[in-house]
XYZ file of C-alpha atoms in Angstrom:
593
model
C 154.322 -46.816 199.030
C 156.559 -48.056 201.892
C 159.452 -49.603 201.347
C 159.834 -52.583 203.238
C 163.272 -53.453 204.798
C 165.200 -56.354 205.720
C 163.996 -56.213 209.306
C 160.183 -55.941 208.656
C 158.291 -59.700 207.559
C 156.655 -59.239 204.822
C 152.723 -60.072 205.038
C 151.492 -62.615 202.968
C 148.493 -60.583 200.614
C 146.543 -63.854 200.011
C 146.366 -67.331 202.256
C 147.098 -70.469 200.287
C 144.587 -72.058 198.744
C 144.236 -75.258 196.502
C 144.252 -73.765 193.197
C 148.104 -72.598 194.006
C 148.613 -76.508 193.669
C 146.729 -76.425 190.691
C 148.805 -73.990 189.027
C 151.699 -76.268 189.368
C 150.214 -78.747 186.652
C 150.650 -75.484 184.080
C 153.787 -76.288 184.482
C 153.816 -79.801 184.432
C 151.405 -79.968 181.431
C 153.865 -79.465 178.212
C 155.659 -82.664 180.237
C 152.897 -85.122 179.776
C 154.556 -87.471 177.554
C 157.466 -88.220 179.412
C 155.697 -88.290 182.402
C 152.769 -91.123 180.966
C 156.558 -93.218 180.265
C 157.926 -92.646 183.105
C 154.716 -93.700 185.469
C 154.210 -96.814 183.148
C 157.821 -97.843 183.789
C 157.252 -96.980 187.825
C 154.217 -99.788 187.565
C 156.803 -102.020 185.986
C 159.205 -101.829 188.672
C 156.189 -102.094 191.216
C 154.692 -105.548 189.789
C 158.313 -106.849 189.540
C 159.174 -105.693 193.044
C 156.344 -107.366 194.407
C 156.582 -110.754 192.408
C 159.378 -111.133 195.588
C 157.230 -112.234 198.753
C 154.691 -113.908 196.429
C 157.398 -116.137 195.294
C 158.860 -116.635 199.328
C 155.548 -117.913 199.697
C 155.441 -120.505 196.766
C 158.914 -121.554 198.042
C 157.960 -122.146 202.004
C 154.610 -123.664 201.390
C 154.601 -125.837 197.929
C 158.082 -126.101 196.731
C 160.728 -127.110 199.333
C 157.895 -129.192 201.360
C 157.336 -131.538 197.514
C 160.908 -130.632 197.231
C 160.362 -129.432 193.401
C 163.346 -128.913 192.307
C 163.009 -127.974 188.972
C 160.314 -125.257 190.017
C 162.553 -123.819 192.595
C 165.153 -123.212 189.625
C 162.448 -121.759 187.704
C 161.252 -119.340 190.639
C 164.994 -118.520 191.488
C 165.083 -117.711 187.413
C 161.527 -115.535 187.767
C 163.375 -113.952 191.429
C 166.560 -112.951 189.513
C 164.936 -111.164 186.277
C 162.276 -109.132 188.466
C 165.313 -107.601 190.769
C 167.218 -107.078 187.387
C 163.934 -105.762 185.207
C 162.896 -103.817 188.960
C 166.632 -102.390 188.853
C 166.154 -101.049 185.056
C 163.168 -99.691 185.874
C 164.478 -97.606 188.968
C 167.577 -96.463 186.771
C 165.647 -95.049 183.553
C 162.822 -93.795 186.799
C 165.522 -91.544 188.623
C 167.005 -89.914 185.023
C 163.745 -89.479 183.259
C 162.172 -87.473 186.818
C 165.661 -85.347 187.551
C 164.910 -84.237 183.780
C 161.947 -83.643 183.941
C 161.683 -81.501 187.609
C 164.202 -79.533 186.743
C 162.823 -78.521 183.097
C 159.782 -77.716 184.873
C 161.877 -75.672 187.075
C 163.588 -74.038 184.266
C 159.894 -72.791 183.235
C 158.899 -71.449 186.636
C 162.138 -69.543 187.080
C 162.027 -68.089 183.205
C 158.238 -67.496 184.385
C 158.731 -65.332 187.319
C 162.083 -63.465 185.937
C 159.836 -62.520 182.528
C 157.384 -61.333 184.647
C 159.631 -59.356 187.009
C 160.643 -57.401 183.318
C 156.938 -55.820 183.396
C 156.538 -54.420 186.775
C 156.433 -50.896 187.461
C 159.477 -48.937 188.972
C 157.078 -49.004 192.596
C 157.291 -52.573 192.547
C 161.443 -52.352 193.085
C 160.942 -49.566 195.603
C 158.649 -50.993 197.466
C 160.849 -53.632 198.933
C 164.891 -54.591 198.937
C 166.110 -56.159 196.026
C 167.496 -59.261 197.909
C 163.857 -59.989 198.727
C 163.105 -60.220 194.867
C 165.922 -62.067 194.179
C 165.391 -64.920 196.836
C 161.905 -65.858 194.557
C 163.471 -66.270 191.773
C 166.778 -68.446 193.102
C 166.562 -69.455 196.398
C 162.417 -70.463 196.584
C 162.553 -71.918 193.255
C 165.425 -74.333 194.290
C 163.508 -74.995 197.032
C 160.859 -76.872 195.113
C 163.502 -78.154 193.292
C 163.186 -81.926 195.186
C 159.021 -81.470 195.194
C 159.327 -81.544 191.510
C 162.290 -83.766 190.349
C 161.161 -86.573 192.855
C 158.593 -85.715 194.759
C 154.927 -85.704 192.223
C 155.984 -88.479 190.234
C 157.380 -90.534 193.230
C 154.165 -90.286 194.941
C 152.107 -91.511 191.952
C 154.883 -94.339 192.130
C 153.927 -94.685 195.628
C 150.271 -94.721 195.625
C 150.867 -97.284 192.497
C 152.602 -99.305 194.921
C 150.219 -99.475 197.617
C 147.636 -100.019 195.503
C 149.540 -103.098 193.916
C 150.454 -104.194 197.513
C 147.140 -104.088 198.293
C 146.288 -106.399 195.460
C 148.663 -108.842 196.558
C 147.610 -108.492 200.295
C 143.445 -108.973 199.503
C 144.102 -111.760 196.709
C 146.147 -113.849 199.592
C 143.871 -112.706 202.726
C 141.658 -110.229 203.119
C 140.834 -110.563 206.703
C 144.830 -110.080 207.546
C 144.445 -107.441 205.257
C 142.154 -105.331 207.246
C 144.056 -105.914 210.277
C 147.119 -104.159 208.441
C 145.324 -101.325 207.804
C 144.159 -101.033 211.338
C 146.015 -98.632 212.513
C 145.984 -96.225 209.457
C 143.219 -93.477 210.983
C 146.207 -92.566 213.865
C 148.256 -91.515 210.584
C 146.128 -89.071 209.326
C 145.132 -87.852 213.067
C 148.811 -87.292 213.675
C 149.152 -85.490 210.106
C 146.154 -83.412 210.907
C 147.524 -82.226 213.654
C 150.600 -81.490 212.440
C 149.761 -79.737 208.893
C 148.963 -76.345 210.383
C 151.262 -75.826 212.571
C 153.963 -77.057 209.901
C 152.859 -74.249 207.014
C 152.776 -71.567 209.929
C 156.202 -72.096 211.034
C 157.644 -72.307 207.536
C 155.971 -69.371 206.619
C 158.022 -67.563 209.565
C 161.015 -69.427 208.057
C 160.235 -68.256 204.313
C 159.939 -64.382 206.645
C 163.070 -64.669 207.873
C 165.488 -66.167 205.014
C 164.311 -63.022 202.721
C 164.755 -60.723 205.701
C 168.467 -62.147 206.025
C 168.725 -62.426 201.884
C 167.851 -58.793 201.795
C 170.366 -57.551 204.588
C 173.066 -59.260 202.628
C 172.381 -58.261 199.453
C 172.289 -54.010 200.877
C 175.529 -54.985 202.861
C 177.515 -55.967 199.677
C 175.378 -53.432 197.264
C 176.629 -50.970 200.250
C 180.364 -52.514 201.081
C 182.099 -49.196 200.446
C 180.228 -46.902 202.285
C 180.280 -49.595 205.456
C 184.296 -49.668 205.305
C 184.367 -45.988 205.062
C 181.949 -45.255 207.938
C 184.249 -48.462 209.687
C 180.966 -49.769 210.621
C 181.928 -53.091 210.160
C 181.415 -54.174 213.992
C 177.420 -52.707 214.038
C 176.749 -54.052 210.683
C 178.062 -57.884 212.258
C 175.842 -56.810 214.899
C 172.775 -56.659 212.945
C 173.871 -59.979 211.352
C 173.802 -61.359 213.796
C 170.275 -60.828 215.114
C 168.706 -61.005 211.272
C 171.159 -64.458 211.024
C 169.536 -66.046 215.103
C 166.202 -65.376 214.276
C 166.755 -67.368 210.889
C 168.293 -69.936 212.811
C 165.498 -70.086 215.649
C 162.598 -69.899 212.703
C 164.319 -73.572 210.799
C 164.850 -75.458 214.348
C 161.676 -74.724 215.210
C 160.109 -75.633 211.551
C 162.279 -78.887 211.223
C 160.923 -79.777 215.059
C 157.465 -79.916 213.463
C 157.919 -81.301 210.438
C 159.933 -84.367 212.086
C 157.116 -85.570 214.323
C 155.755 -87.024 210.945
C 158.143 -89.645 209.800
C 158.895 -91.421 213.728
C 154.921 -91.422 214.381
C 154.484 -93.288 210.668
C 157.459 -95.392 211.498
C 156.169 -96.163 214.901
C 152.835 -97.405 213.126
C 154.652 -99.378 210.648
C 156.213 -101.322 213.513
C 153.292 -101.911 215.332
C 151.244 -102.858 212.463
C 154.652 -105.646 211.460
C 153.783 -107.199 215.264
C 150.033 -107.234 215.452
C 150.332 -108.854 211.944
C 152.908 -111.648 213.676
C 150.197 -111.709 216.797
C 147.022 -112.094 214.834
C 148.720 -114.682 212.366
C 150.426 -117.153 215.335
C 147.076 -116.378 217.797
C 145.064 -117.166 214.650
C 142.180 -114.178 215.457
C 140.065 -114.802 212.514
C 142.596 -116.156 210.219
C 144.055 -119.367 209.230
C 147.693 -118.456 207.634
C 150.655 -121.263 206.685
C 153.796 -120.040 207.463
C 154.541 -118.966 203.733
C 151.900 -116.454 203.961
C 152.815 -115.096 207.347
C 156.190 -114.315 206.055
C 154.886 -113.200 202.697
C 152.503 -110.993 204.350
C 155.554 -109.341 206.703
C 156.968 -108.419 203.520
C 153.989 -107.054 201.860
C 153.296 -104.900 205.385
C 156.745 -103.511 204.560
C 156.065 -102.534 200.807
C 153.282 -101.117 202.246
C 154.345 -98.720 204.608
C 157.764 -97.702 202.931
C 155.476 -95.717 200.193
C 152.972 -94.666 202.862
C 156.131 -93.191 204.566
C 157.133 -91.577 201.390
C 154.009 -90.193 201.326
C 154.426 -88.917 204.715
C 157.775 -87.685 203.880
C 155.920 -86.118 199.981
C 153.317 -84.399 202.040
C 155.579 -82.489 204.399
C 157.488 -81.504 201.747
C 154.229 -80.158 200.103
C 153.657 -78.438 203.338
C 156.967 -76.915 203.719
C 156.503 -76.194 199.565
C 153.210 -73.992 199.753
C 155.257 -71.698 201.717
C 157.521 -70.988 198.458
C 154.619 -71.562 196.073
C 153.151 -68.691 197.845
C 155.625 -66.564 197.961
C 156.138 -67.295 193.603
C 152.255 -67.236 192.570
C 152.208 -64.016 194.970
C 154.787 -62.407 192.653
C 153.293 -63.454 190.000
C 149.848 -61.940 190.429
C 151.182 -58.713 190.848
C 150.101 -57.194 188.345
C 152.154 -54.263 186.153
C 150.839 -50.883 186.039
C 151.982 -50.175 182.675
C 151.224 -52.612 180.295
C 149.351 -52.777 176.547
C 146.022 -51.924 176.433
C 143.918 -54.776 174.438
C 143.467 -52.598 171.222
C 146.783 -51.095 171.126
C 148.694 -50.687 167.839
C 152.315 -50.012 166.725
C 153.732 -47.007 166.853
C 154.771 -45.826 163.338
C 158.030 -43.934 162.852
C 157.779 -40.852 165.262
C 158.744 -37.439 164.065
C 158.849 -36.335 167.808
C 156.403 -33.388 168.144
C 155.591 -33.402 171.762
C 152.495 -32.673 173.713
C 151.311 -32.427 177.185
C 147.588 -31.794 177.717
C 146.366 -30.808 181.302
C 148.102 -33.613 182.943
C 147.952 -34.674 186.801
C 150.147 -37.019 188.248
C 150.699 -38.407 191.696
C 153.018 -41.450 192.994
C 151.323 -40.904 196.668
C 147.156 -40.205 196.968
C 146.282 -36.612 197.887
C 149.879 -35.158 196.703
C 149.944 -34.162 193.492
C 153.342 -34.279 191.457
C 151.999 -32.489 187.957
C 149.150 -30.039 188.383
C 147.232 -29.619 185.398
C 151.128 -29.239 183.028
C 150.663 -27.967 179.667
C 153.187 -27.643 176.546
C 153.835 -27.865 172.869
C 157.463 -29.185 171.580
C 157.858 -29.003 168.001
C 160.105 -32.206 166.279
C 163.608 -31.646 166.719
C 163.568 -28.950 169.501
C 165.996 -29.351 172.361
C 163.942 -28.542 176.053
C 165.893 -28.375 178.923
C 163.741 -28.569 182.154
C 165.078 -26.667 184.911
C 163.594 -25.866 188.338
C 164.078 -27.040 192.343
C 164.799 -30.261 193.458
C 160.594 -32.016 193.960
C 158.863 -29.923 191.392
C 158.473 -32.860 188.587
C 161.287 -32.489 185.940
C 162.157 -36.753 186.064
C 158.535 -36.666 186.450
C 157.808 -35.189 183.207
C 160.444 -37.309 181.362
C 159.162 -40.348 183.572
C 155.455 -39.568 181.975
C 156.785 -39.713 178.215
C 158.341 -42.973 178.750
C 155.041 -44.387 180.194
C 157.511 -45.803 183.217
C 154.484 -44.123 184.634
C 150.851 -43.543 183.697
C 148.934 -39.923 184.100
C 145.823 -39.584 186.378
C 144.726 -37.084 184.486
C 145.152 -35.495 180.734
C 146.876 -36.757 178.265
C 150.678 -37.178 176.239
C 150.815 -37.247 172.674
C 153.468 -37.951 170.785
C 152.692 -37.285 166.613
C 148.953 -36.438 167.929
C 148.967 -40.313 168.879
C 148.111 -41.011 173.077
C 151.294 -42.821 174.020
C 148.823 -45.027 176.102
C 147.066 -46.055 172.943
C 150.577 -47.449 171.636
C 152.187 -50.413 172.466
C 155.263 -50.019 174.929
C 157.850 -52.249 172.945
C 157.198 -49.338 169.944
C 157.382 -46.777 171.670
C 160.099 -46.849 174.155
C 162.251 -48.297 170.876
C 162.393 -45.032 168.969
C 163.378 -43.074 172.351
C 166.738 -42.912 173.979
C 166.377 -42.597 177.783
C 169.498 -42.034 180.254
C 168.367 -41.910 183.867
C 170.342 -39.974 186.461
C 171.665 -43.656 188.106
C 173.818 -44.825 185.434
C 174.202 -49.015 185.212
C 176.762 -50.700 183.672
C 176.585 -54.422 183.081
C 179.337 -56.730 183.532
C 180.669 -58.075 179.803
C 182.982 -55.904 177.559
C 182.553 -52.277 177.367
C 181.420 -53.324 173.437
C 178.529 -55.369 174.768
C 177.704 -52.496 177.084
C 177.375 -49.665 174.382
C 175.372 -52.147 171.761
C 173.098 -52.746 174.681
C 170.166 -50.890 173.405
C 171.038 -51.905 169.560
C 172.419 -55.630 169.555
C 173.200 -56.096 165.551
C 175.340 -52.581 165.708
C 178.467 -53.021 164.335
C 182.054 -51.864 166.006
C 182.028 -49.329 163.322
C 178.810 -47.909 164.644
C 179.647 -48.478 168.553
C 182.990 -47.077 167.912
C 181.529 -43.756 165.630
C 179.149 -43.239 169.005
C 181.328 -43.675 171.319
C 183.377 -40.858 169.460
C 180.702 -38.261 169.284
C 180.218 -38.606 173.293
C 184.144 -38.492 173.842
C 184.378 -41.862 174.856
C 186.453 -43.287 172.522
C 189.933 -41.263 173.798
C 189.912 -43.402 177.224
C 188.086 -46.489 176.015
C 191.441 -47.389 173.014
C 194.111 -46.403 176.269
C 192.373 -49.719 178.215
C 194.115 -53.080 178.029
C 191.833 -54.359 175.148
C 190.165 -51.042 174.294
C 186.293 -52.089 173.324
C 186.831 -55.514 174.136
C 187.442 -54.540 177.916
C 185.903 -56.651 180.382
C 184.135 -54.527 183.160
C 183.041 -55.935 186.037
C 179.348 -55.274 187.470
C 177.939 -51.851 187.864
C 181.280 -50.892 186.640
C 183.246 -50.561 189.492
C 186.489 -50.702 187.795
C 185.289 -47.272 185.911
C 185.330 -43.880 187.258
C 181.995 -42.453 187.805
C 182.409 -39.862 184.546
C 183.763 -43.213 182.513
C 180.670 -45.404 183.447
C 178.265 -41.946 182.256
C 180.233 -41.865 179.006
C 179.643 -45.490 178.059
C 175.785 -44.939 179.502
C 175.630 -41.986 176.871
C 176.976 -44.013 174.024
C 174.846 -46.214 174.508
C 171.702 -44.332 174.377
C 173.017 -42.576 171.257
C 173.759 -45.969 169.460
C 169.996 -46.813 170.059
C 169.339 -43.997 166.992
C 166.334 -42.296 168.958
C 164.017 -39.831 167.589
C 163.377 -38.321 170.846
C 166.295 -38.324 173.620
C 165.463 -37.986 177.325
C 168.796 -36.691 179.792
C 168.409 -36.833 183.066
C 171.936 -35.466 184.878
C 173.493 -37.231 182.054
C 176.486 -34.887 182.412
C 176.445 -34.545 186.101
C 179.374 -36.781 186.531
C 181.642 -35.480 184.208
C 184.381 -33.077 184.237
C 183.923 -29.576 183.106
C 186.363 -30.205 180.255
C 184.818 -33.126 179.076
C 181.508 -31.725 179.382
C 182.987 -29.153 176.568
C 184.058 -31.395 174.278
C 180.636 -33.549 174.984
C 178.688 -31.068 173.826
C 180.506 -29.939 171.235
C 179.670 -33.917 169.823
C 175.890 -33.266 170.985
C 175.278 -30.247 168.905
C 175.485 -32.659 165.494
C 173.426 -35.516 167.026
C 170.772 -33.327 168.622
C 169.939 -31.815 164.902
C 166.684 -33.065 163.914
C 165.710 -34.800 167.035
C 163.683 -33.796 170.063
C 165.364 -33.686 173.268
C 164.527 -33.289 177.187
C 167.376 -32.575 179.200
C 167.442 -32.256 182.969
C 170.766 -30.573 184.134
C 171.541 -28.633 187.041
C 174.359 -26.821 185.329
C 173.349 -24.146 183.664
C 176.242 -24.355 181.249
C 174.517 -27.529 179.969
C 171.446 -26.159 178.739
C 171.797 -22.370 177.388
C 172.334 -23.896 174.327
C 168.662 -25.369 174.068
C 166.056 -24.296 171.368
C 163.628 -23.797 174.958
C 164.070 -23.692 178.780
C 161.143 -24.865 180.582
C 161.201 -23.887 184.297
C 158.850 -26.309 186.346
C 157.588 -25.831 189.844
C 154.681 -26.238 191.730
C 153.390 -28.791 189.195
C 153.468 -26.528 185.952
C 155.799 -24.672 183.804
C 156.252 -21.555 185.428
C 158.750 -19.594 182.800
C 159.210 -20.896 178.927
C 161.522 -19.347 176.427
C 165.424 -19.772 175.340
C 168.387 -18.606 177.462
C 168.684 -14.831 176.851
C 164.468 -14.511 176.623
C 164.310 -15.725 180.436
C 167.433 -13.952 181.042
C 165.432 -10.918 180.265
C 162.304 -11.648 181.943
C 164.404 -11.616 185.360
C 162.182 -14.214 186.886
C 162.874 -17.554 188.608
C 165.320 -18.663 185.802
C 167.032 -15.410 186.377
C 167.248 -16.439 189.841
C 168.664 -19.596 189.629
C 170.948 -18.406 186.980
C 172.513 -15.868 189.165
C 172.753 -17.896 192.079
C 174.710 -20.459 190.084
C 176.906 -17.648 188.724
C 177.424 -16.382 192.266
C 178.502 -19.477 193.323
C 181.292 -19.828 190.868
C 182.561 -16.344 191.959
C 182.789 -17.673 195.298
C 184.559 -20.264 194.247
């Protein structure tokens, strides 16, 4: 597959559609409760809020023209609580829906990162990593305001027209009608508007990850810039990722403020052909309380109609993001459980590749038609040139990848008819790109068994010749390192990597380069700690030194697709063939040296 890069827009696979607004109420669902409470209190502070204008009404037309004294008291008493029960309402309305949005956040983003656990390996090489990481932080933030505010607000909104409404019809229809006039411009101007709205946030959404990505390789990649000193290109290309990021927003926030002016525009004119209707008297007979009362209804009216406005661009600029999540999550993993798969029972680790094909690209086979027996507890080093399918093979037996043909057995069980948790659990698998996290070196070597105790961390650590530089640091075990272990030399960070596998207790241990960046000296005394823990277990190891493997119960030479030349160190030395070869060569080498 290939990779995108941080100057290539990534294609949308699927348009929006409704259900991607549907999926949000998955989310909202296990919130239900809360949100009933919080909506009832919202219609509360709606019916309060509008006893206001009703009550102006009262006051102009009935009580200061009988001069009532008593009942103006008694309204002024009725004013006071429903701004003081209103301003409750709006206090317990803005905790209960920050609460709630951003626990339904919390799901989303636990959603998507649980899901990014169970892709495939082609999933992360098929694109930069800042591109992943913008879904999970940046385009989840972005719905933060959607979902704290925005769905419940516009139920609150819609329960406020429709009250308003109530108000309006039970004091005059007919001036009613004329408020609502005007409403079939708004949704002409927001039909307009929509499409060209989601298109230019979709460019927007393009060109944040494309600048989120070319930060997140420039930092991954700061050393290798300040050694090249190609500081003043890499500001260069910045610079063009960070103007067309700036050119996509201004020309997205253009769009999306034509809405609120053109509803706030209507509300106006609607306010003053309410004022000319009610003085010209066009159909309606209105007092003067009414007029006025009416003026403020036309208000409550339009302020949630302009939330709405205001809701449904931020829906608009939202499907962009929800796109971009749901997208990720339908991806679906490669390897995963089959339905009828069982636990794998305690392995003894007798190995076996039947016939199998593999290929990461169509038409290009990897593994052509690779047989072999290992019997539990032998040591197999795979040697052969760089392409032929050594990681391969180890990449097979830790189902990071499935076969296209044949079939792995591990104890006579398919590893595909296994679950993955069981069977990656009782192997021990260190990859040629060693990872350290940042935490103590401790936390690092009990990565892959988390109730180990020091004892145990500190007895591995030993056997891998770890422990002699790990007690010189300023708090020995209890060292804080700092991401991908920077502060550790390349041989260091391998070390811990190793102990770490070997804490896990595996009955079958996969190697790739573990050794590759370690000193010859300490690659002596490392293996002089491997010969007790390899006893009884079955081993793959992938080394280019041939000092690393001679030692190993078999040598398997791979190329072209198959194991070419099987046997132990002095058998193949015998043979003369292509491990003879790339013996000598080695040993050549060193002479030259």
């Amino acid at each position: 597959m290939a990779r995108n890069k941080f100057d290539v827009d990534e294609e949308l696979e699927e348009g929006f559609n409704a259900s991607h607004l549907k999926r949000i109420f998955v989310y909202i669902k296990p919130y239900q409760k809360p949100i009933y409470i919080t909506l009832f209190v919202i219609l509360l502070a709606n019916i309060a809020q509008m006893a206001g204008p009703y009550l102006t009404k009262i006051v102009i037309d009935q009580t200061i023209p009988n001069q009532d004294y008593t009942e103006l008291f008694w309204i002024a008493v009725i004013f006071i609580l429903s701004v003081v029960v209103t301003g409750l309402c709006m206090r317990y309305r803005i905790f209960s829906i920050t609460v709630i949005g951003q626990d339904i956040l919390k799901d989303m983003r636990t959603a998507i990162f649980s899901h990014l656990q169970k892709l495939p390996f082609s999933y992360f090489d098929s694109r930069p990593h800042g591109k992943i990481l913008i879904r999970v932080v940046n385009y989840i933030n972005m719905l933060s305001d959607l979902l704290s505010n925005g769905l419940i607000n516009l139920i609150s909104d819609i329960l406020s027209v429709i009250v308003t409404l109530g108000f309006m019809f039970a004091i005059d229809p007919t001036l009613t009608l004329y408020s609502l006039a005007l409403v079939p411009v708004l949704f002409l101007i927001v039909m307009i508007i929509k499409t060209a709205q989601r298109k230019a946030y979709q460019v927007l959404s393009n060109k944040t990850s494309n600048m989120n990505a070319y930060i997140h390789e420039s930092i991954a990649g700061i050393k290798v810039t300040q050694s090249f000193a190609r500081e003043e290109k890499n500001f260069e290309i910045f610079s063009d990722v960070s103007d067309a990021y700036r050119e996509s927003w201004m020309k997205a926030v253009k769009i999306q403020f034509l809405l609120w002016p053109g509803v706030q525009n209507i509300a106006v004119m609607t306010t003053c052909l309410i004022y000319y209707v009610g003085i010209r008297g066009l159909g309606v007979d209105v007092s003067t309380g009414t007029l006025i009362a009416f003026v403020g209804y036309v208000g409550n009216f339009w302020n949630p109609v302009i939330n709405i406005g205001n809701f449904y661009n931020a829906l608009i600029t939202a499907t962009t993001y929800l796109e971009r999540i749901f997208e990720t999550l339908d991806v679906e993993p490669d390897i995963k459980d089959l339905p009828q798969a069982k636990i794998m029972q305690p392995i003894k680790g007798n190995v076996d590749f039947n016939q199998v094909y593999f290929r990461y690209e169509k038409g290009k086979d990897i593994l052509k038609g690779t047989d072999f027996h290992v019997e539990a507890g032998e040591s197999i080093a795979l040697v052969g040139p760089t392409g032929a399918g050594k990681t391969t093979v180890i990449n097979l037996l830790s189902r990071f990848y499935d076969v296209n043909d044949g079939e792995i057995l591990i104890d006579g069980e398919n590893i595909r008819d296994v679950t993955l948790h069981s069977l990656r659990s009782q192997m021990g698998v260190m990859l040629q790109d060693t990872f350290i996290f940042s935490g103590t070196i401790i936390e690092n070597i009990r990565y892959g068994k988390l109730d180990a105790t020091e004892e145990e961390v500190i007895q591995a650590a030993k056997i891998v010749r770890a422990h002699d530089f790990i007690k010189d640091l300023k708090d020995g075990y209890h060292t804080e390192v700092k991401e991908r272990g920077s502060t550790l030399s390349a041989g260091q960070r391998q070390l811990i990597s190793f102990a770490r596998t070997l804490l896990a207790n595996p009955r079958i241990l996969i190697l790739d380069e573990a050794t590759s960046s370690i000193d010859t000296k300490t690659e002596v005394l490392l293996q002089e700690g491997l010969e007790k823990l390899l006893e009884g277990r079955t081993s793959f190891i992938i080394a280019h030194r041939i000092s690393t493997i001679k030692n190993s119960s078999r040598i398997f030479y791979i190329d072209n697709g198959q194991v070419q030349e099987a046997g132990n160190h002095d058998e193949l030395m015998a043979q003369k063939g292509y491990y003879y070869q790339l013996y000598q060569a080695q040993f050549d080498l060193l002479q030259a040296l």
